[in-house]
Every structure is written in C-alpha cells, then in structure tokens.
Coordinates of N, CA and C in Angstrom, one line a residue:
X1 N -8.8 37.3 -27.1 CA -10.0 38.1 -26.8 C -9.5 39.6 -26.5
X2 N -8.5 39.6 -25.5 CA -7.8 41.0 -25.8 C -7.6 42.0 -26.6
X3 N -7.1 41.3 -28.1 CA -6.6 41.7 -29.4 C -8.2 42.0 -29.5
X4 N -9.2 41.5 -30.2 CA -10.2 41.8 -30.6 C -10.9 42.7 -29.5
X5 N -10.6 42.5 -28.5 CA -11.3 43.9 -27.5 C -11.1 45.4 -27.9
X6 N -9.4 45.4 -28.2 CA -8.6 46.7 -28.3 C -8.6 47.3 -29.4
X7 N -9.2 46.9 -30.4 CA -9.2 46.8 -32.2 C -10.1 48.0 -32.3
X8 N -11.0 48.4 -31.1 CA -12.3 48.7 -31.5 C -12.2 50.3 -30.6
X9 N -11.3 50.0 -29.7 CA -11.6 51.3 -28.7 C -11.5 52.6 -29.5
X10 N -10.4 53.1 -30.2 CA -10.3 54.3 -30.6 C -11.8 54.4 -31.7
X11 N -12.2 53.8 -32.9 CA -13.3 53.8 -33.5 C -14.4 53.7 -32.4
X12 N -14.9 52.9 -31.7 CA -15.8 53.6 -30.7 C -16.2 54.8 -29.9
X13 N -14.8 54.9 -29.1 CA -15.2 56.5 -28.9 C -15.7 57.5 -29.8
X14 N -14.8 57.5 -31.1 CA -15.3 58.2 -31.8 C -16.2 58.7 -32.3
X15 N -17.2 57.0 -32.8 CA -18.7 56.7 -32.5 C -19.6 57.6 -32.0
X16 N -18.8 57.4 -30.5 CA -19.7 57.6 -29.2 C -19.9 59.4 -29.3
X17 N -18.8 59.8 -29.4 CA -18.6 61.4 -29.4 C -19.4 62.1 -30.3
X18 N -19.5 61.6 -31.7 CA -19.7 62.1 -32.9 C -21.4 62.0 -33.2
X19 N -21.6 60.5 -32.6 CA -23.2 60.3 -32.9 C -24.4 60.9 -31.3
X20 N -23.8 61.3 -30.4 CA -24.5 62.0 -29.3 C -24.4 63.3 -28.9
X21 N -25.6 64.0 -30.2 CA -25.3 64.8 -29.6 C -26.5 65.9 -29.1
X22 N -26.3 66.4 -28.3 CA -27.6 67.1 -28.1 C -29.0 67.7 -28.8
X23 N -29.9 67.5 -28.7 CA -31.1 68.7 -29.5 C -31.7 67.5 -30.6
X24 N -31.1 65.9 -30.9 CA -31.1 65.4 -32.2 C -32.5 64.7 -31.6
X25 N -33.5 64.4 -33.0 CA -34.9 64.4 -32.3 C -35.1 63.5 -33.1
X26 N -36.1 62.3 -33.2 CA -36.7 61.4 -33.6 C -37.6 61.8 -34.3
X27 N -38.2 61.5 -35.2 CA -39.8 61.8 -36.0 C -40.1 60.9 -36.0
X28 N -41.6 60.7 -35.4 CA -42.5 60.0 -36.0 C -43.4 59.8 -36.9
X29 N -43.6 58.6 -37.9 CA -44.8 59.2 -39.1 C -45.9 59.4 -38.5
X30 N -46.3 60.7 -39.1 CA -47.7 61.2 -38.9 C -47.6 62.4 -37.8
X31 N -46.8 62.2 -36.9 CA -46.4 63.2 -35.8 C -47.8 63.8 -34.7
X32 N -47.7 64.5 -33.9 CA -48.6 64.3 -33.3 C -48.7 66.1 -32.8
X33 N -50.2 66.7 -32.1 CA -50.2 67.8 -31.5 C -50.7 67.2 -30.5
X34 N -49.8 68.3 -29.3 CA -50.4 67.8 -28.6 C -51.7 69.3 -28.1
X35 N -52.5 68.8 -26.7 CA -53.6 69.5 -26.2 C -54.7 69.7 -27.5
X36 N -54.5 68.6 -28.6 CA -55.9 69.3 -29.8 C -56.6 67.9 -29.4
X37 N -58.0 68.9 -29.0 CA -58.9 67.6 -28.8 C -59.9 67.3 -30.0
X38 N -59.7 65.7 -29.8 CA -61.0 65.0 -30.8 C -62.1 64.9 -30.8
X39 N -62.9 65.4 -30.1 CA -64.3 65.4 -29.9 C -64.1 66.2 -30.9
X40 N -65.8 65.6 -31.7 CA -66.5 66.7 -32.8 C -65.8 67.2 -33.9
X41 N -64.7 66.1 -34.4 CA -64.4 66.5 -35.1 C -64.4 65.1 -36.4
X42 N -65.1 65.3 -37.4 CA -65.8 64.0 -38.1 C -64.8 63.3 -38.7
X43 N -66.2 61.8 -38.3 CA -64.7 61.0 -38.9 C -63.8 60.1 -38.3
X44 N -63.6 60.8 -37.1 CA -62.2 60.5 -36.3 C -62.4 59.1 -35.8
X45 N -63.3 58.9 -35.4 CA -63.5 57.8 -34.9 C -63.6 56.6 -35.8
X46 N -63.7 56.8 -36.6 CA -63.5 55.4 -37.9 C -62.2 55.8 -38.4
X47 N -61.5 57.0 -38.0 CA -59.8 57.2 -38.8 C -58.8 56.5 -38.3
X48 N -59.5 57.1 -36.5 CA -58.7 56.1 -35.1 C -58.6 54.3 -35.4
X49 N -59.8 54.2 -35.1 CA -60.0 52.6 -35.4 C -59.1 52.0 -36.2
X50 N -59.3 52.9 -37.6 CA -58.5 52.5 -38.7 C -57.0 52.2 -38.4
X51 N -56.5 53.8 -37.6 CA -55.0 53.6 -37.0 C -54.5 52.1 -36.3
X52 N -55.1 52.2 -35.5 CA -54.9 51.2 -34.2 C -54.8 49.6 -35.1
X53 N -55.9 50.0 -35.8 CA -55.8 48.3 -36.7 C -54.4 48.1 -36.9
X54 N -53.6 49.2 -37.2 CA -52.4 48.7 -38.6 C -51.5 48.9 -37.0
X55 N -52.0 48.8 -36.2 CA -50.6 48.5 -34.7 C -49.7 46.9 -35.1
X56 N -48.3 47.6 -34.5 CA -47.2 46.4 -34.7 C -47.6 45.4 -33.9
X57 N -47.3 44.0 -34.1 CA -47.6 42.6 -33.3 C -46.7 43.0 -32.2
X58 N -46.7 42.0 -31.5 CA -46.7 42.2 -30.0 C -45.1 41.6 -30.3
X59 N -44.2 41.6 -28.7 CA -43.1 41.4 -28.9 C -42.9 39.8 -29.0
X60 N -43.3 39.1 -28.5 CA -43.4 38.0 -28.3 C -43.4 37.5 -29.8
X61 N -44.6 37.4 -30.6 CA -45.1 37.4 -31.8 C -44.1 37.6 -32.7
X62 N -43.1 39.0 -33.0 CA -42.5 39.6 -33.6 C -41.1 38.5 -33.3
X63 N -40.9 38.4 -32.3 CA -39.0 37.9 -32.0 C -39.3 36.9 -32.7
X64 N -40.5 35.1 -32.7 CA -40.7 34.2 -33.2 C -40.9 34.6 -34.7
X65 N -41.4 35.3 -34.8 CA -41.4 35.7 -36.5 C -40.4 35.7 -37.0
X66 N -39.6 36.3 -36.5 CA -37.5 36.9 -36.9 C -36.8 35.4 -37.0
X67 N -37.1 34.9 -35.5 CA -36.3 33.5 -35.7 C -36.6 32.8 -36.6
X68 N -38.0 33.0 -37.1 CA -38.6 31.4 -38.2 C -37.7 32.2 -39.5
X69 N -37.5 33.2 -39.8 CA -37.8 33.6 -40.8 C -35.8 33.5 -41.4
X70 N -35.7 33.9 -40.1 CA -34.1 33.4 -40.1 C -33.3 32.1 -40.0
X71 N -34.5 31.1 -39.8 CA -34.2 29.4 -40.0 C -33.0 29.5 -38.6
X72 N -33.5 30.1 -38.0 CA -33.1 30.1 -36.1 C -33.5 29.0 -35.4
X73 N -32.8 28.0 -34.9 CA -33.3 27.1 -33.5 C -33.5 27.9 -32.5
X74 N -34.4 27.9 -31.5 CA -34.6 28.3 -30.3 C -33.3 28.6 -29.4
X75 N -32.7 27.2 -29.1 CA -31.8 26.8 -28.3 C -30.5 27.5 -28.8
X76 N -30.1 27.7 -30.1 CA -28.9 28.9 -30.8 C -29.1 29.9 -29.7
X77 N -30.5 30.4 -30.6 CA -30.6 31.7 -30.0 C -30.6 32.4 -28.7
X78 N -31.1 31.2 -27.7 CA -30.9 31.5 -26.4 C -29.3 31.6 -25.9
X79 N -28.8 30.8 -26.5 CA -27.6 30.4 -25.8 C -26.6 31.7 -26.8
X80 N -26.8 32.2 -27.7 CA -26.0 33.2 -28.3 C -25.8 34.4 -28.2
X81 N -27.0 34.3 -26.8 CA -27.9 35.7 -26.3 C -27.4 35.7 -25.3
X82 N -27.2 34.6 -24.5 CA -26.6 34.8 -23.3 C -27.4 34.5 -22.3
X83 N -28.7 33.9 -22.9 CA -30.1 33.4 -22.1 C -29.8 32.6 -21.6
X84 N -30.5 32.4 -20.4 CA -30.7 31.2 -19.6 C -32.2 30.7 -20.4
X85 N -32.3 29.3 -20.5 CA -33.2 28.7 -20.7 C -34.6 29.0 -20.2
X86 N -35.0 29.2 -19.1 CA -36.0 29.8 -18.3 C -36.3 31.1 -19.0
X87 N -35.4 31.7 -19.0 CA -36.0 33.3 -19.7 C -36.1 33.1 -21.0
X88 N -35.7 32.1 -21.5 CA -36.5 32.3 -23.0 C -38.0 32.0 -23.1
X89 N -37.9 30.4 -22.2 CA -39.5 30.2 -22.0 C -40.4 30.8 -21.7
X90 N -39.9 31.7 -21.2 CA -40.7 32.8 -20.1 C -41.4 33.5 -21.0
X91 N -40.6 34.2 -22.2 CA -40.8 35.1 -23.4 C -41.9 34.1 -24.5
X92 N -41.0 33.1 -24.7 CA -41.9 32.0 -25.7 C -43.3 31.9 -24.9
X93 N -43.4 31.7 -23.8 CA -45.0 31.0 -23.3 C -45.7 32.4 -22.4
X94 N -45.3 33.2 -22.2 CA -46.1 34.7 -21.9 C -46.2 35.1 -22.9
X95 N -47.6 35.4 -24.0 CA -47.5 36.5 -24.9 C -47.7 37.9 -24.4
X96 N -47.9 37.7 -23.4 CA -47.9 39.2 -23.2 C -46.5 40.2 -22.0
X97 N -46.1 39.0 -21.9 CA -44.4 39.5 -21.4 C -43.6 40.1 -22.3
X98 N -43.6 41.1 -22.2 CA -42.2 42.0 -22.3 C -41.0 41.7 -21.5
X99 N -39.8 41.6 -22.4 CA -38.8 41.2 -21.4 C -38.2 42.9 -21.3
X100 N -37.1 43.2 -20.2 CA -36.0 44.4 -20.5 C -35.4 44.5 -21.9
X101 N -34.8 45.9 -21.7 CA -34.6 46.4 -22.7 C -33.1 45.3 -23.3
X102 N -32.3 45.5 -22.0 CA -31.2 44.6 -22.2 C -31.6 43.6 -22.5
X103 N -32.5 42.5 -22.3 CA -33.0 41.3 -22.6 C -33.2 41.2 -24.0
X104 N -34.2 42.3 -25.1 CA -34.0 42.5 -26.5 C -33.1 42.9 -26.8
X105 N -31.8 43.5 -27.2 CA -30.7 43.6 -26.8 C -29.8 42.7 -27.1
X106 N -30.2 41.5 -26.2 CA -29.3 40.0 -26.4 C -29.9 39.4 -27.2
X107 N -30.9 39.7 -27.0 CA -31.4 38.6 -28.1 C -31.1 39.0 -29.9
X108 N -31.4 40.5 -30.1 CA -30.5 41.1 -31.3 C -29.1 40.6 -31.4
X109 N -28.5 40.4 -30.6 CA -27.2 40.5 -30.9 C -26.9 38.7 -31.1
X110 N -27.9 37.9 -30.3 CA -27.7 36.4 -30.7 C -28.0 36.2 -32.1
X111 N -29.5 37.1 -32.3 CA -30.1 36.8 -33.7 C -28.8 37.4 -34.7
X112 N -28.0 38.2 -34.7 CA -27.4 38.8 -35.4 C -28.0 39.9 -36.4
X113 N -29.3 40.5 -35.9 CA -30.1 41.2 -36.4 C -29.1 42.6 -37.0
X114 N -29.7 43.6 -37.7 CA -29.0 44.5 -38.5 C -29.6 45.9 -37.5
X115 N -29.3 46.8 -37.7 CA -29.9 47.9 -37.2 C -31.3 47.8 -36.8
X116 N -32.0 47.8 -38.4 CA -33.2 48.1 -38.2 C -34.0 47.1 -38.1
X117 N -33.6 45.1 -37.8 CA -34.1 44.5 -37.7 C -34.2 44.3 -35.9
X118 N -33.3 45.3 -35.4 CA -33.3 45.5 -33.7 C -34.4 46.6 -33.7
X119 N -34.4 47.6 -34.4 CA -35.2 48.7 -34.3 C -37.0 48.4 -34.4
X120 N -37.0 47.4 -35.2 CA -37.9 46.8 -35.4 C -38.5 45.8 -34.2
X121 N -37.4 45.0 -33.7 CA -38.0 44.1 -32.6 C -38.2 44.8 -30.9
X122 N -36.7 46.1 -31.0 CA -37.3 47.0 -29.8 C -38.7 47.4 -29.9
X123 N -39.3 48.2 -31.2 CA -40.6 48.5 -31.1 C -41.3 47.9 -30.9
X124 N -41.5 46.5 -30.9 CA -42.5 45.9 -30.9 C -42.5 45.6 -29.2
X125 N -41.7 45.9 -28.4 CA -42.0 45.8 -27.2 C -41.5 47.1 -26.7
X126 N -42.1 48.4 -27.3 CA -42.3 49.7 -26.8 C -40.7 50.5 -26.4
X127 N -39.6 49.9 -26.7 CA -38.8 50.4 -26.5 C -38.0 50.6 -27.7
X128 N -36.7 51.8 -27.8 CA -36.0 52.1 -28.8 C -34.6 52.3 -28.7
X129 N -34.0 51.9 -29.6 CA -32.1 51.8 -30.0 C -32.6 53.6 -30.2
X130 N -31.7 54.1 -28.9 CA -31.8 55.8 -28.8 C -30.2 56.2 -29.4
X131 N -30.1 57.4 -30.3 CA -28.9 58.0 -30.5 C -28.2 59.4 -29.6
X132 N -28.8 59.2 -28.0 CA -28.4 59.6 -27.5 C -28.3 59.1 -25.7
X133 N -28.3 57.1 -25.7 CA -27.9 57.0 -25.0 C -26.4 55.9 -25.4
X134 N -25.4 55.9 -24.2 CA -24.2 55.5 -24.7 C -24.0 53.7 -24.8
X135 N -25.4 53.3 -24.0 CA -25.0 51.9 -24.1 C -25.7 51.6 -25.3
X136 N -26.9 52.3 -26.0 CA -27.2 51.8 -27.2 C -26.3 52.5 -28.6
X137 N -25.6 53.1 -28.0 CA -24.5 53.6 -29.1 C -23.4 52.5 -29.5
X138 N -23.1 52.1 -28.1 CA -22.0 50.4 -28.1 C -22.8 49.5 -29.5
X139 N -24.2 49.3 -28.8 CA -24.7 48.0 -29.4 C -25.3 48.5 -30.7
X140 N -25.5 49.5 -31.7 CA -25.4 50.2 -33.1 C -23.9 49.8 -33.2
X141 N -23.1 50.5 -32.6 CA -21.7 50.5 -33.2 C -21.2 48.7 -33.9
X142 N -21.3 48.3 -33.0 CA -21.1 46.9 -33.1 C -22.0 46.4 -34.1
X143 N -23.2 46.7 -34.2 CA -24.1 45.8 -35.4 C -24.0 46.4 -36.9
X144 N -23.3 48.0 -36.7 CA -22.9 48.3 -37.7 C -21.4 47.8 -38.1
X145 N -20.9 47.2 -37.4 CA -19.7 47.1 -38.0 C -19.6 45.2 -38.2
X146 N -20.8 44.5 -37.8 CA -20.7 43.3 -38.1 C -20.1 42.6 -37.1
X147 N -20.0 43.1 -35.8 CA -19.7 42.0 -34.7 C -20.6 42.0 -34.1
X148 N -21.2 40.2 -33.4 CA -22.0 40.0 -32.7 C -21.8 38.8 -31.9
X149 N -20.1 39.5 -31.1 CA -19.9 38.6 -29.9 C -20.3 39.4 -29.0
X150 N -20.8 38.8 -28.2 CA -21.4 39.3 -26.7 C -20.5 39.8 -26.3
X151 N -19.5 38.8 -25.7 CA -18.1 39.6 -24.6 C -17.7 40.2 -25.1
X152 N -17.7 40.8 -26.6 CA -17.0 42.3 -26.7 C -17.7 43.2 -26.5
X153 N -19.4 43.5 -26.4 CA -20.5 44.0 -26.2 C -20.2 44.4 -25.1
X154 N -20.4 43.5 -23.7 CA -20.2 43.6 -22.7 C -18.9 44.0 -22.1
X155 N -17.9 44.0 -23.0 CA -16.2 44.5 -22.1 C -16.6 45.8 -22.2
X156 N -17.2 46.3 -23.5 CA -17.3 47.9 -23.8 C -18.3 48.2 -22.4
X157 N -19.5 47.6 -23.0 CA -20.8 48.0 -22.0 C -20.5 48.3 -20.7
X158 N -19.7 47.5 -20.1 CA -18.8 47.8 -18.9 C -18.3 48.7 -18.3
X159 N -16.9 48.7 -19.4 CA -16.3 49.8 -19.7 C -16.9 51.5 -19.7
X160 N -17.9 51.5 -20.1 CA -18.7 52.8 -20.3 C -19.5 52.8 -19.0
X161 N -19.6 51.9 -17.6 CA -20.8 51.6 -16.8 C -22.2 51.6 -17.0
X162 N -22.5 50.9 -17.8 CA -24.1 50.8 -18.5 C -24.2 49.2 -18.3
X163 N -25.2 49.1 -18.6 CA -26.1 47.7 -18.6 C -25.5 46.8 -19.3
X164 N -25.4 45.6 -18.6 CA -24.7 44.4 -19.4 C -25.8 43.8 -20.2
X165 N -25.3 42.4 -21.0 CA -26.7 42.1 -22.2 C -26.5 40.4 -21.0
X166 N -27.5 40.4 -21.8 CA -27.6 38.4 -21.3 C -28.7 38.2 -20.0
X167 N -28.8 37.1 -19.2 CA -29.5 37.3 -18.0 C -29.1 37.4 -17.0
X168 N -29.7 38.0 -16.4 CA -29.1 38.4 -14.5 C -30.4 37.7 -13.8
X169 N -29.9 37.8 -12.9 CA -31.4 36.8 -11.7 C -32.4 37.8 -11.4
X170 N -31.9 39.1 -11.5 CA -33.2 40.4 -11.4 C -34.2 40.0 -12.3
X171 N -33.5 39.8 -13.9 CA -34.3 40.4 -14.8 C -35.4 39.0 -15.1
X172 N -34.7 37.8 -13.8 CA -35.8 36.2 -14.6 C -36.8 36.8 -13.0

C-alpha cells in the first residue's frame, strides 16, 4: 500500500498547484443577470415553465440510474464506497435525501465513475467537483488517472487535511 501511496505524491502536487488557481470561473449554459426583473416582460412565464420542465432528476433517481446502467449490485457499491449498509438505504428509500458531499464522492469513486459521470451525479444533488478546492482536486486527480481505491483517496485526503470519503456516524 505504501508503494502505491508514494507513486502519486510528486504528480499530485503538481496537479494540485497547477489546476488551482485563482479568478478561474465556471459558466453556466444560458448564464444569468442578475437584479433584471421579470415582470412584464412577455412570454416569460411559459419560457420559465418550459425551463424548469427540462430540470435534472433528483439525486436519488440519478445514482440508481448510474448503477442500473452500469450492471452495479447495490451491495458492490456500498461496500466499494465505503458505505455502511444503513446509509445506503437511507439514500435508496428517502427520495428526497441528499446525502454530503463526501458521501457522493464515495459513492463515485465505488461506482468508478469518470469525471463527468461524478459531475453529473454531484449535480443532481446541487453540489459540484470545484477546480479550486483541494480535496476535489485529489478526487479529479485520481479519476483522471484511473485509480479508484479509497485508501489512496483518503491517505492523500488526509494528508492535505480535508474531508475523508466513506461513512462517519455524523454523516448517518
């Protein structure tokens, strides 16, 4: 475990240094102003509706979609994530639970999801793989480079003092 811990440090930092860096901004499609108000202005209200329809499924919804589609057992995935049993059910039978960010997180990293199949499942529960914080720079690093052992996740995540992946008793 050692060996494969140490393989990674100098390419990480480098990672870490190179991809955070100040001022770097996100776009969203369609973008937004802000303080312009919609009254009275035609239309909007059947444009809105329209918007809102084409909203992403819920998180719940979305992770079960990934796993079917990925020919995933439940029990893999919990256990590859670092779940406890309980917090999966928790997720499976609340549709409207959101788990932590770290909680999606493990669960990408059990699914062995790709970038933008994490990017995709953070959104769906309102959060995002940011390029300017350091523990979602670890967990890009790693999915870009095709490892998705936890404990190397976590020796780093550590290492850096940031949020570990898997469950803690807070987060059930």
């Amino acid at each position: 475990m050692k060996e494969e811990y140490e393989k990674y440090r100098e390419s990480l930092t480098e990672y870490i240094k190179t991809s955070k860096q100040p001022g770097v901004a996100v776009t969203i499609a369609g973008g937004t102003v802000s303080g312009m108000a919609t009254v009275g202005i035609p239309g909007i209200g059947k444009r809105l509706a329209e918007f809102v329809q084409k909203k992403q499924e819920p998180f719940n919804k979305c992770l079960f979609q990934m796993i079917d589609e990925k020919g995933l057992k439940d029990s893999d995935v919990y256990k590859q994530s670092g779940l406890t049993r309980q917090m999966f059910s928790k997720i499976r039978c609340k549709e409207d639970y959101i788990p932590t960010k770290s909680i999606m997180l493990s669960l990408a990293v059990g699914m062995q999801l790709t970038v933008q199949e994490t990017e995709k499942l953070l959104a769906s529960g309102n959060q995002l793989l940011s390029m300017s914080d350091t523990g979602d720079l670890i967990v890009r690093f790693f999915m870009e480079q095709g490892v998705y052992n936890l404990d190397v996740y976590n020796e780093y995540l550590f290492e850096y003092d940031q949020h570990l992946l898997g469950s803690t008793t807070r987060e059930q």
